[in-house]
Short mmCIF file of C-alpha atoms and ligand atoms in Angstrom, two decimals:
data_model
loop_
_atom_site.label_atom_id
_atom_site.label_comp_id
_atom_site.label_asym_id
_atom_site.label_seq_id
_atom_site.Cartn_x
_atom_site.Cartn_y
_atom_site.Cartn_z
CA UNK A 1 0.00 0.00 0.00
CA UNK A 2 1.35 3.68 -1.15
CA UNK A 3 0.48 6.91 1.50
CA UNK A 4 -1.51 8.07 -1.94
CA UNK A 5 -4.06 5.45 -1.19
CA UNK A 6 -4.58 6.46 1.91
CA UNK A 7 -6.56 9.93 0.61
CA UNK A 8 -5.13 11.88 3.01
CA UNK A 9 -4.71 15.53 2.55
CA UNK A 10 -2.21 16.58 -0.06
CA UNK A 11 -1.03 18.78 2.61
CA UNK A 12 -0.50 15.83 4.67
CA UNK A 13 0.97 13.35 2.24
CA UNK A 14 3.33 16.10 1.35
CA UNK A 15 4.91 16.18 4.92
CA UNK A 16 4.69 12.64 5.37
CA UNK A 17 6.74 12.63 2.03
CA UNK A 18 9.11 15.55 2.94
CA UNK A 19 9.70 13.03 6.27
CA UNK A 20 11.03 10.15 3.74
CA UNK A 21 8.29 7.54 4.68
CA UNK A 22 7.86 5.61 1.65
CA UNK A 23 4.95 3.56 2.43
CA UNK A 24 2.62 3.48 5.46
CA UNK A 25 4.03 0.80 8.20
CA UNK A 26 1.35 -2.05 8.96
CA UNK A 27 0.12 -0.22 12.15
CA UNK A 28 -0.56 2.45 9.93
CA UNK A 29 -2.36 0.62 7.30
CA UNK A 30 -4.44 -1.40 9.66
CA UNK A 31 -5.13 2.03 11.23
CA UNK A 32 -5.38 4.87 9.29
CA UNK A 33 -8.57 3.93 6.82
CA UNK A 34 -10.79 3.09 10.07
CA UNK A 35 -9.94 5.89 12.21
CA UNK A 36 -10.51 8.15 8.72
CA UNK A 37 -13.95 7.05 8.60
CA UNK A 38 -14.70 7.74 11.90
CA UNK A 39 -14.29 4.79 14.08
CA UNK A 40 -13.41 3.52 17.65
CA UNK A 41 -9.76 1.66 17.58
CA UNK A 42 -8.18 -0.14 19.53
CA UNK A 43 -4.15 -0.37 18.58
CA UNK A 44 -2.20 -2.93 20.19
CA UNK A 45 1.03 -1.86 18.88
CA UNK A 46 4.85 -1.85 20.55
CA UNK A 47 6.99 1.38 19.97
CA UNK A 48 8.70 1.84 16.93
CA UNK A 49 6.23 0.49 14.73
CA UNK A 50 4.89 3.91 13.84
CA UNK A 51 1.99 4.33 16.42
CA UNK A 52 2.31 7.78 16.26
CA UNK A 53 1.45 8.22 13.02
CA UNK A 54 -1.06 5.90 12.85
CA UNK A 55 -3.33 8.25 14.71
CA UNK A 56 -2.13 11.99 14.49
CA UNK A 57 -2.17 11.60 10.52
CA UNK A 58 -6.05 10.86 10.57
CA UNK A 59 -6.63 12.79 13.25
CA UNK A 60 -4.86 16.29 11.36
CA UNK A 61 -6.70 14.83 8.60
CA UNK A 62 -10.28 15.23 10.41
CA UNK A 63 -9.41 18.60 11.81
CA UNK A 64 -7.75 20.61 9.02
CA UNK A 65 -11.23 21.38 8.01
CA UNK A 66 -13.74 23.23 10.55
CA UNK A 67 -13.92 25.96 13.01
CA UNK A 68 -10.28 26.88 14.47
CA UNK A 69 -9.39 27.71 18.01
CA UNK A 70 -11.67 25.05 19.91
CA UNK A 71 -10.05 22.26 21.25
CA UNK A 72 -11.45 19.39 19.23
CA UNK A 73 -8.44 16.74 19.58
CA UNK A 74 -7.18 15.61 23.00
CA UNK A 75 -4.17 13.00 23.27
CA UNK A 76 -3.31 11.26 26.72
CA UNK A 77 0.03 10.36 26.98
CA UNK A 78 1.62 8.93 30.02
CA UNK A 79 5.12 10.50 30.02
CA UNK A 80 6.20 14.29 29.68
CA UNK A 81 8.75 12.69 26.76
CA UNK A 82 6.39 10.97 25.01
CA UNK A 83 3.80 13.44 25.20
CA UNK A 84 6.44 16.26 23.81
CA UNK A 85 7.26 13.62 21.24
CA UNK A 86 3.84 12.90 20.18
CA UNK A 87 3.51 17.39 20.00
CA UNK A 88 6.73 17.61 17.43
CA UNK A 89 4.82 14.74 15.45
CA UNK A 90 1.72 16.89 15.26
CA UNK A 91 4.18 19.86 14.25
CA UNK A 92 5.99 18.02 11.96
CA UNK A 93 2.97 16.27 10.13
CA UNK A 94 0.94 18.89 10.44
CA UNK A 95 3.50 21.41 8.96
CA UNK A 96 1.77 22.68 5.93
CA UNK A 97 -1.73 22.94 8.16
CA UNK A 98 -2.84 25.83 10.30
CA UNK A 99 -3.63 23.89 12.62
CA UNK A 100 -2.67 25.01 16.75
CA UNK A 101 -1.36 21.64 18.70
CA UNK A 102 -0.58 22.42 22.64
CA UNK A 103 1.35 20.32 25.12
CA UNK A 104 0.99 20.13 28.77
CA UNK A 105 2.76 18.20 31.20
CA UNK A 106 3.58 18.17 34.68
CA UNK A 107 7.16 19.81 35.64
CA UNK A 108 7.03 23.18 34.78
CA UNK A 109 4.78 26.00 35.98
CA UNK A 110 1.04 25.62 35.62
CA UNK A 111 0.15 29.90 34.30
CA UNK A 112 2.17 29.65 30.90
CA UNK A 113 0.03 26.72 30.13
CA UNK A 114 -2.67 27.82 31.59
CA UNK A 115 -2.88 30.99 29.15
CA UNK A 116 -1.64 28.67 26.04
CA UNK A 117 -4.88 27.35 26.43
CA UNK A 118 -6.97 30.34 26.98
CA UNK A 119 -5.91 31.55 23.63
CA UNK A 120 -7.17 28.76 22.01
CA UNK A 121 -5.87 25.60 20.63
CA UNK A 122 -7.01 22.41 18.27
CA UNK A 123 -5.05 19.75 19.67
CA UNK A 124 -4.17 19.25 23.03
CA UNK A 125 -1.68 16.32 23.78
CA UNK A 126 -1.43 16.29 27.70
CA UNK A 127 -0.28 13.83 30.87
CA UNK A 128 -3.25 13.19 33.15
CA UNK A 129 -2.21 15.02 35.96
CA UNK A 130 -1.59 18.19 34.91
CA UNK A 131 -4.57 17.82 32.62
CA UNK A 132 -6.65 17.38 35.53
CA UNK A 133 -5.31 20.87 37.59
CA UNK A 134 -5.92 22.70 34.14
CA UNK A 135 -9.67 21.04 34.36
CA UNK A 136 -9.98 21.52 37.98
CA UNK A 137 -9.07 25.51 37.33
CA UNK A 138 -11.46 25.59 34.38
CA UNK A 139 -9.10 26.27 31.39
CA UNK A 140 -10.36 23.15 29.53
CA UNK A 141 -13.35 23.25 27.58
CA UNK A 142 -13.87 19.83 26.08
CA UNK A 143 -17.57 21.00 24.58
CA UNK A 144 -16.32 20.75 21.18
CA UNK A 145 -14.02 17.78 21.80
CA UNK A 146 -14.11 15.16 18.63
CA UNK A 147 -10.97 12.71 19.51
CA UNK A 148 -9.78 11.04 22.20
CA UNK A 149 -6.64 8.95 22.09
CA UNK A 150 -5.26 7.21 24.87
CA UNK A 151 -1.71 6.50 23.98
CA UNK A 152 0.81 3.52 25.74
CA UNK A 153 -2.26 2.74 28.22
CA UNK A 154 -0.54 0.03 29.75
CA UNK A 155 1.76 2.16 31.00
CA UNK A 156 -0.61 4.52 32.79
CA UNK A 157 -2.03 1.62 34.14
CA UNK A 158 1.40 0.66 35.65
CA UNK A 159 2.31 3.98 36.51
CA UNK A 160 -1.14 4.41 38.50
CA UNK A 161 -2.81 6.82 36.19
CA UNK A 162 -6.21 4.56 35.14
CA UNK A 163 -8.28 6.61 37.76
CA UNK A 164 -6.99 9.84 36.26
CA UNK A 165 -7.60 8.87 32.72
CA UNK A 166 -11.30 7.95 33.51
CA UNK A 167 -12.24 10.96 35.13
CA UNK A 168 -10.85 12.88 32.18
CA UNK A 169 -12.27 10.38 30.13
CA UNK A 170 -15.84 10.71 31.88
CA UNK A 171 -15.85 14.54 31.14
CA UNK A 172 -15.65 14.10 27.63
CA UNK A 173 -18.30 14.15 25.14
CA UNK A 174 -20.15 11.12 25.20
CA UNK A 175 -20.20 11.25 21.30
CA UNK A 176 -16.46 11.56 20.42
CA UNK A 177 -14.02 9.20 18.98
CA UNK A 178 -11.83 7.27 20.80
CA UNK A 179 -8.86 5.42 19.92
CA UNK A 180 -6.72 3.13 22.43
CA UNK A 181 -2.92 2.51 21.86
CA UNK A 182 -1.07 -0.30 24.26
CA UNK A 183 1.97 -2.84 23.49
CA UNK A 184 0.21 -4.58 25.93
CA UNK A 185 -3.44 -5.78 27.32
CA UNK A 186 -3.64 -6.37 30.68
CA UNK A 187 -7.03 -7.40 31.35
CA UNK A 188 -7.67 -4.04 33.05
CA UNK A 189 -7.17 -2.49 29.81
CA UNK A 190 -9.40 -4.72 28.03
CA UNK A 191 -11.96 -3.68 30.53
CA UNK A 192 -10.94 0.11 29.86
CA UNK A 193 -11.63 -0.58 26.31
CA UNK A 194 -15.01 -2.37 26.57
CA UNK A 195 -16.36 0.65 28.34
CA UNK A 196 -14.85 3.63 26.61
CA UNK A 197 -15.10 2.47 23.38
CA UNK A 198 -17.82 2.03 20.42
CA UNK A 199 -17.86 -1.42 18.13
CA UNK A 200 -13.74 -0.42 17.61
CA UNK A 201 -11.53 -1.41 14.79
CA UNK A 202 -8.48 -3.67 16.36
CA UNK A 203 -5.47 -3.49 14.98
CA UNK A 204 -1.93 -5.63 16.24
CA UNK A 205 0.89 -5.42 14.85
CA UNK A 206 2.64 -7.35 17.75
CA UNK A 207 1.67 -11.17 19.05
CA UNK A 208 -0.85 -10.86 22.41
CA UNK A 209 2.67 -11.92 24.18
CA UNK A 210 4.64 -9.29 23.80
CA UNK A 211 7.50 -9.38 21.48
CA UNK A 212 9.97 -7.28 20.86
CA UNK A 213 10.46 -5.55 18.08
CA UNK A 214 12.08 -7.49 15.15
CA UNK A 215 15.76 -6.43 14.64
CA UNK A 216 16.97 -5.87 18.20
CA UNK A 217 19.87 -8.77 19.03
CA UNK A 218 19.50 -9.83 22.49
CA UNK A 219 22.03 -10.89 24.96
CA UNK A 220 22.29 -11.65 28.59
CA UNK A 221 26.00 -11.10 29.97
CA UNK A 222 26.11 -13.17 33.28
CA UNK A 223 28.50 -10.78 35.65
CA UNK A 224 28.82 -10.69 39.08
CA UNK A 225 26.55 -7.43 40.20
CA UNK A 226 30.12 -6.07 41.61
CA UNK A 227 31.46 -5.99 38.14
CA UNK A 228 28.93 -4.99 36.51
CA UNK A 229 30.29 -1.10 36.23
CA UNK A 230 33.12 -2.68 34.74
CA UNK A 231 31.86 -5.15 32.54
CA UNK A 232 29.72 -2.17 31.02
CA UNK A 233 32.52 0.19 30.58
CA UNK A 234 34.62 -2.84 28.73
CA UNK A 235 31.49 -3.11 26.53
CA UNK A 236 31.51 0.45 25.56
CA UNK A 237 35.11 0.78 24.43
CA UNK A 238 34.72 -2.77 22.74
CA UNK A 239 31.20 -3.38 21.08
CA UNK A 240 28.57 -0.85 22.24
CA UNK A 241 30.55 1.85 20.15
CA UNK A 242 27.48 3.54 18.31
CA UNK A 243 24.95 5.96 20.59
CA UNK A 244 23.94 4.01 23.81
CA UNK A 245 21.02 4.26 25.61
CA UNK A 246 21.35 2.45 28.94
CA UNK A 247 18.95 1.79 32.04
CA UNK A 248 19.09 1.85 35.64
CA UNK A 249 16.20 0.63 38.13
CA UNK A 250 16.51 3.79 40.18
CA UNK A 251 17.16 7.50 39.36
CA UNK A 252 19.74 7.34 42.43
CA UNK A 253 21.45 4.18 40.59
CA UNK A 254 21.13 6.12 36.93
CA UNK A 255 23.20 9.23 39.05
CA UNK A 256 25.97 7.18 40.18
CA UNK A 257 26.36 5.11 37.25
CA UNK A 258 26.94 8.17 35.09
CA UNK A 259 29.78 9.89 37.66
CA UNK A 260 31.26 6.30 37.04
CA UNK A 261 31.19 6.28 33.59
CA UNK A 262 32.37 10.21 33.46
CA UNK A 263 35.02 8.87 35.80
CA UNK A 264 36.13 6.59 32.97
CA UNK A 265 36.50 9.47 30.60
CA UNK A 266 33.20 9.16 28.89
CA UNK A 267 30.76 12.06 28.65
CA UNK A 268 27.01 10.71 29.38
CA UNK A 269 23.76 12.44 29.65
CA UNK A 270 21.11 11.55 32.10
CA UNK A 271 17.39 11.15 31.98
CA UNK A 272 15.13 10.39 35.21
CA UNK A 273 12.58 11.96 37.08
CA UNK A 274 14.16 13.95 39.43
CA UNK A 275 15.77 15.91 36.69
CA UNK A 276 14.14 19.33 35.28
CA UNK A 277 12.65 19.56 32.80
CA UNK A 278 15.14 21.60 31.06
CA UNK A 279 18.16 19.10 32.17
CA UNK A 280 16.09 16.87 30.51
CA UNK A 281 15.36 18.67 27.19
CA UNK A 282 19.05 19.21 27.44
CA UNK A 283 20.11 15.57 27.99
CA UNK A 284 17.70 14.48 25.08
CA UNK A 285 19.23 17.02 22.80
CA UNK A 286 23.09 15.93 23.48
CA UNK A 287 22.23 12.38 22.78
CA UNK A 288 20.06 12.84 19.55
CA UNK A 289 22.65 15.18 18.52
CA UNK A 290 25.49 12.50 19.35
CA UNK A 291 27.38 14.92 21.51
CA UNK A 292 26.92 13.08 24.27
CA UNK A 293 27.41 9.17 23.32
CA UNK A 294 26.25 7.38 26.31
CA UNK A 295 22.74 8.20 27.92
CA UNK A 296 21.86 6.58 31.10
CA UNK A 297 17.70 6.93 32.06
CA UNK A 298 15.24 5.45 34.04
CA UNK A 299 12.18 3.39 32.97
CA UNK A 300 9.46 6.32 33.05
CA UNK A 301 11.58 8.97 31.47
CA UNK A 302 12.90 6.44 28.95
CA UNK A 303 9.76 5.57 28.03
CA UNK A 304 9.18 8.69 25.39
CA UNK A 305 12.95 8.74 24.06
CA UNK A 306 12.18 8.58 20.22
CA UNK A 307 16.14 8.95 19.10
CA UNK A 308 16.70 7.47 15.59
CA UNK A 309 20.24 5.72 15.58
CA UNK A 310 20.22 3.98 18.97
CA UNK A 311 22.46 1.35 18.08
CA UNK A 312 23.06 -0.09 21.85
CA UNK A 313 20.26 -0.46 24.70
CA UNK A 314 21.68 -1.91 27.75
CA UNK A 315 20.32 -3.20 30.91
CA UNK A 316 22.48 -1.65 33.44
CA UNK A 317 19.72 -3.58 35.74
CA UNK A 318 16.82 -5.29 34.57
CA UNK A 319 13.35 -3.79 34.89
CA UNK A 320 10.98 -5.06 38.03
CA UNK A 321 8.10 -5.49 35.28
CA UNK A 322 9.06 -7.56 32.53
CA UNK A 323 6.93 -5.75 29.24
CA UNK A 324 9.80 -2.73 30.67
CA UNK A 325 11.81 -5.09 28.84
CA UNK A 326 9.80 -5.09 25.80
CA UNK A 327 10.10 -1.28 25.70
CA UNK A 328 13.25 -0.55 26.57
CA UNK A 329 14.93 -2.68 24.07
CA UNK A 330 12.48 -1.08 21.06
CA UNK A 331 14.41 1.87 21.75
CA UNK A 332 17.05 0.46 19.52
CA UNK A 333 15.71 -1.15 15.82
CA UNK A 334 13.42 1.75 15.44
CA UNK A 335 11.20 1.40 12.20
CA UNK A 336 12.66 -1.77 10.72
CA UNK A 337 16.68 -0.98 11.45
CA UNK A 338 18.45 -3.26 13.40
CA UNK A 339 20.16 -2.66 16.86
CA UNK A 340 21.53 -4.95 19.85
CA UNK A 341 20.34 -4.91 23.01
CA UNK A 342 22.56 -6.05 25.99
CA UNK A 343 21.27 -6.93 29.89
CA UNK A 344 24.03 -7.24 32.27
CA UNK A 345 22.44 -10.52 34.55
CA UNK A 346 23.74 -11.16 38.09
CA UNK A 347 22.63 -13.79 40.37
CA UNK A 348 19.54 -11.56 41.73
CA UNK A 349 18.31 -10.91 38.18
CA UNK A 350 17.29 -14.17 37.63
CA UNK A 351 13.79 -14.12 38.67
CA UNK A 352 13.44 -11.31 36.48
CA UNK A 353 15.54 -13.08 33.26
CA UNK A 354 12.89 -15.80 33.93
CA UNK A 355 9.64 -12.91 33.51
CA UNK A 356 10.99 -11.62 30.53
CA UNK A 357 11.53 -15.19 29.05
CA UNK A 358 8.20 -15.99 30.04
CA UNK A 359 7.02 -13.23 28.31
CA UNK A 360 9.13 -12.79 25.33
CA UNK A 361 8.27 -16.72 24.48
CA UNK A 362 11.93 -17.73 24.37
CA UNK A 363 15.40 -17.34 26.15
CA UNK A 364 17.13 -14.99 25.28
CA UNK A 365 21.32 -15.52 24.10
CA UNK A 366 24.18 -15.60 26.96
CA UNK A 367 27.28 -14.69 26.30
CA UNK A 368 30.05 -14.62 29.17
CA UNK A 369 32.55 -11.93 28.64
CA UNK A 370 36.31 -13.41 29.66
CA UNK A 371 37.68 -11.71 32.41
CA UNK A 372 34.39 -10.94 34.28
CA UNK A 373 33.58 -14.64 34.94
CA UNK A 374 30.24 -15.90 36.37
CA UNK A 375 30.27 -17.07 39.44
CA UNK A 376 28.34 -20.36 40.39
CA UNK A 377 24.72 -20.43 39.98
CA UNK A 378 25.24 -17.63 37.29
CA UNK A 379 22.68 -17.39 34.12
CA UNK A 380 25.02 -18.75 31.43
CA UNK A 381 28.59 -21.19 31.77
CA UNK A 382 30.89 -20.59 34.34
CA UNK A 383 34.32 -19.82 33.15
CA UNK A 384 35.14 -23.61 33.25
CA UNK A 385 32.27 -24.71 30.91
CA UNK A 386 33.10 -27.14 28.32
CA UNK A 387 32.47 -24.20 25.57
CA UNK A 388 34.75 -21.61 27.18
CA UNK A 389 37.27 -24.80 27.19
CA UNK A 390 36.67 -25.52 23.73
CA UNK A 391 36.99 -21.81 22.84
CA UNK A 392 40.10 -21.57 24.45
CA UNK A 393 41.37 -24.80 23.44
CA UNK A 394 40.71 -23.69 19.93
CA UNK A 395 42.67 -20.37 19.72
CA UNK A 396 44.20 -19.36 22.72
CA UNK A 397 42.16 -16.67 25.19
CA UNK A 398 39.16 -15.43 23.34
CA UNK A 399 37.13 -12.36 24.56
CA UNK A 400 34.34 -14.26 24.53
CA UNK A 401 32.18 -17.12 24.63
CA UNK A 402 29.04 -17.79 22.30
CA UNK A 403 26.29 -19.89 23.77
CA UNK A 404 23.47 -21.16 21.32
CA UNK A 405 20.20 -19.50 21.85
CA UNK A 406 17.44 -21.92 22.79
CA UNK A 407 14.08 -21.97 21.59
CA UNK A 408 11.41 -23.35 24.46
CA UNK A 409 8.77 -24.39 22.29
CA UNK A 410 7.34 -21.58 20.56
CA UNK A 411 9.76 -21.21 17.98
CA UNK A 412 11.46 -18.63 16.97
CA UNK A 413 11.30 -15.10 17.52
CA UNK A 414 9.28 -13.05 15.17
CA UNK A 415 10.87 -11.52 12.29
CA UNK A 416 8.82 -8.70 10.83
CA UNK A 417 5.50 -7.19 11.29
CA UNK A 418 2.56 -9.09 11.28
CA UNK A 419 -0.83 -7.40 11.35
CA UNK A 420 -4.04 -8.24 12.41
CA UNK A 421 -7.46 -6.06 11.18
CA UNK A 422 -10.90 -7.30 12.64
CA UNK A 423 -13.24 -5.16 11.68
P1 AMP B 501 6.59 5.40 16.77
O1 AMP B 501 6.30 3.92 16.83
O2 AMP B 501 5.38 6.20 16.51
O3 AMP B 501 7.37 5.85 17.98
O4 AMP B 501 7.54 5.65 15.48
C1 AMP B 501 8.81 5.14 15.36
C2 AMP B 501 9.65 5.82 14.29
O5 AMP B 501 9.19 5.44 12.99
C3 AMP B 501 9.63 7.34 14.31
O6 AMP B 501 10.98 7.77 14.31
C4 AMP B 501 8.93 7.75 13.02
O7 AMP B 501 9.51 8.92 12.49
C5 AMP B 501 9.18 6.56 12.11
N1 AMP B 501 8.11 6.31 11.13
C6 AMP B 501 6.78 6.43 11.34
N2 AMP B 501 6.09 6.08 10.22
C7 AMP B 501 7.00 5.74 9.29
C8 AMP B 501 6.90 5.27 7.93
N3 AMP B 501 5.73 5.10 7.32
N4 AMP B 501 8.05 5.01 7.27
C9 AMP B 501 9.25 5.18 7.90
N5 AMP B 501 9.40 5.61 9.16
C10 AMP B 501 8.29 5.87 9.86
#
């Protein structure tokens, strides 16, 4: 399928076109033609499938036409990042419209945004919390509200937003449209869906289980969690060479990892919550712009990095919840390019190597790196396996040693998208 059959706007298909896309991504197929004609959708799609275009091209689409200044467009996002990154897609698409998109967010001070809305604005793209202190001082006037999208709504599940998102939901008009993005579908989401939504569209572009997205390498180093600030600065002078995104559990653990790495001569930017908002901005632009090689960020402010040309994810720690997994490591392989995503695996990782397993349908690739040996017990040989001995046996010391993936039963992992319409 060609963005011409689409019949979007020529204004539209112009900036798509000026953007390089050469044909819609299945997300976008599945999507766009329903949510054009008006319907409910529900998209289970992971990142980096083009979810974001899926919806905002429609949705600029609907709007272009019709009275300007009232908001008639409302997108939910779950982080700041995402929901500036989901703003610059509305910008960017939305280029050779004159059309008004807004973001708000939590962060920064409430009266700028507050009088950014007052003057009048078509699209809104907004976290729920903030959104609801703009509602609860009256700046929000959702009378002429057509769209609703709830974007990543698994993750404002996790992140303890559902109650938020149905009281905004509930003050919206009864007759909009609504469209639902999540990787995943936790049954409370399902449930979410069944009572916001009207006979939807459903569109998946991704297995129920999540998967992750098809070109990302995987690869568990078993380390001792000692050496595992070592282990990661080997890997950065060695293999992870290209810009490197990698993640800590905690915003404390993301701080001291970074002095480490600065220690070590490298220069890293840093991405958690506890940052402002400008640090942030700041960190985001060093890394996109490759000044700054190595990022290290936390889950929730990782969640919205949309940085072409990550060619390294690694899991400083592994994530408590295992779809984190899922997301983190679509940072890298963004829209069909391939990337390699390593998790550095100590002994008290392994009830989390076995969720992500679980949930990814197969085990994932260990590799032990010489010279930062597991210890007994460890995910992956110990340094006296009989492959280490047969790689050394072959050709002296080698760096390190390759240990066949195996495949529990459900084959493979998926190569490619595969997409699923039910009408
Ligand atoms: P998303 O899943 O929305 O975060 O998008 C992932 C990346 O894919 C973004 O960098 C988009 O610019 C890019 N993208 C979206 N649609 C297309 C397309 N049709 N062709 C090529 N790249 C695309």
């Amino acid at each position: 399928m060609s963005f011409a059959q689409l019949n979007l706007a020529p204004e539209i298909e112009r900036a798509v076109e000026e953007e390089g896309y050469e044909t819609p991504t299945p997300i976008q197929e599945g999507a766009i033609p329903g949510v054009l004609a008006g319907r409910d959708l529900i998209g289970c799609a992971q990142t980096g499938t083009g979810k974001t275009a899926a919806f905002t091209l429609p949705i600029l689409h609907r709007l272009r036409a019709g009275t300007r200044g009232r908001l008639r467009a409302l997108i939910l996002t779950p982080t700041r990042e995402l929901a500036l990154q989901v703003a610059e897609s509305l910008r960017v698409y939305g280029r050779h419209l004159r059309l008004d998109a807004a973001v708000v967010h939590g962060g920064v001070g409430l009266e700028p945004q507050q009088a950014r809305l007052r003057r009048g604005v078509d699209l809104l793209v907004a976290t729920p919390g903030r959104l609801l202190d703009l509602m609860g001082r009256g700046c929000v006037d959702f009378r002429s509200l057509e769209v609703l999208v709830l974007d990543e709504a698994d993750r404002m599940l996790d992140m303890g937003f559902i109650k938020d998102v149905r009281r905004i939901v509930a003050a919206t008009p009864s007759r909009r449209q609504t469209l639902l993005f999540s990787a995943t579908m936790p049954d409370e989401i399902r449930r979410l869906a069944r009572e916001i939504l009207r006979d939807p569209v459903n569109v998946e572009v991704a297995p129920r289980r999540s998967a992750p997205a098809a070109g990302v390498r995987q690869t568990l180093f078993p380390v001792a969690s000692g050496r595992k600030r070592d282990l990661l600065a080997h890997l950065l002078e060695t293999e992870a060479r290209g810009l490197t995104l990698v993640f800590t559990r905690t915003k404390h653990g993301a701080n001291r990892l970074a002095r480490d790495l600065e220690g070590r001569g490298h220069s890293v930017a840093v991405l958690h919550g506890n940052r402002s908002q400008s640090q942030r901005t700041h960190a985001l632009a060093s890394f996109r712009g490759g000044r700054t090689r190595v990022m290290v960020a936390t889950d929730i402010a990782g969640r919205g990095i949309d940085v072409d040309g990550i060619s390294h994810v690694v899991n400083f720690d592994l994530p408590n919840v295992p779809e984190d997994y899922v997301h983190r490591i679509g940072r890298t392989a963004r829209a069909g390019a391939t990337g390699d995503a390593i998790s550095l695996v100590s002994p008290e990782d392994h009830p989390h190597v076995r969720g992500i397993e679980t949930l990814i349908g197969h085990t994932i690739e260990r590799r032990v790196m010489q010279g930062f040996a597991a210890g007994p017990g460890m995910a992956g040989p110990s340094a006296s396996s009989p492959t280490v001995a047969r790689a050394r046996a072959a050709g002296g010391p080698r760096p390190v040693a390759r240990v066949a993936a195996r495949f529990r039963g459900h084959g493979a992992p998926r190569r490619g998208w595969a997409v699923r319409r039910r009408a």
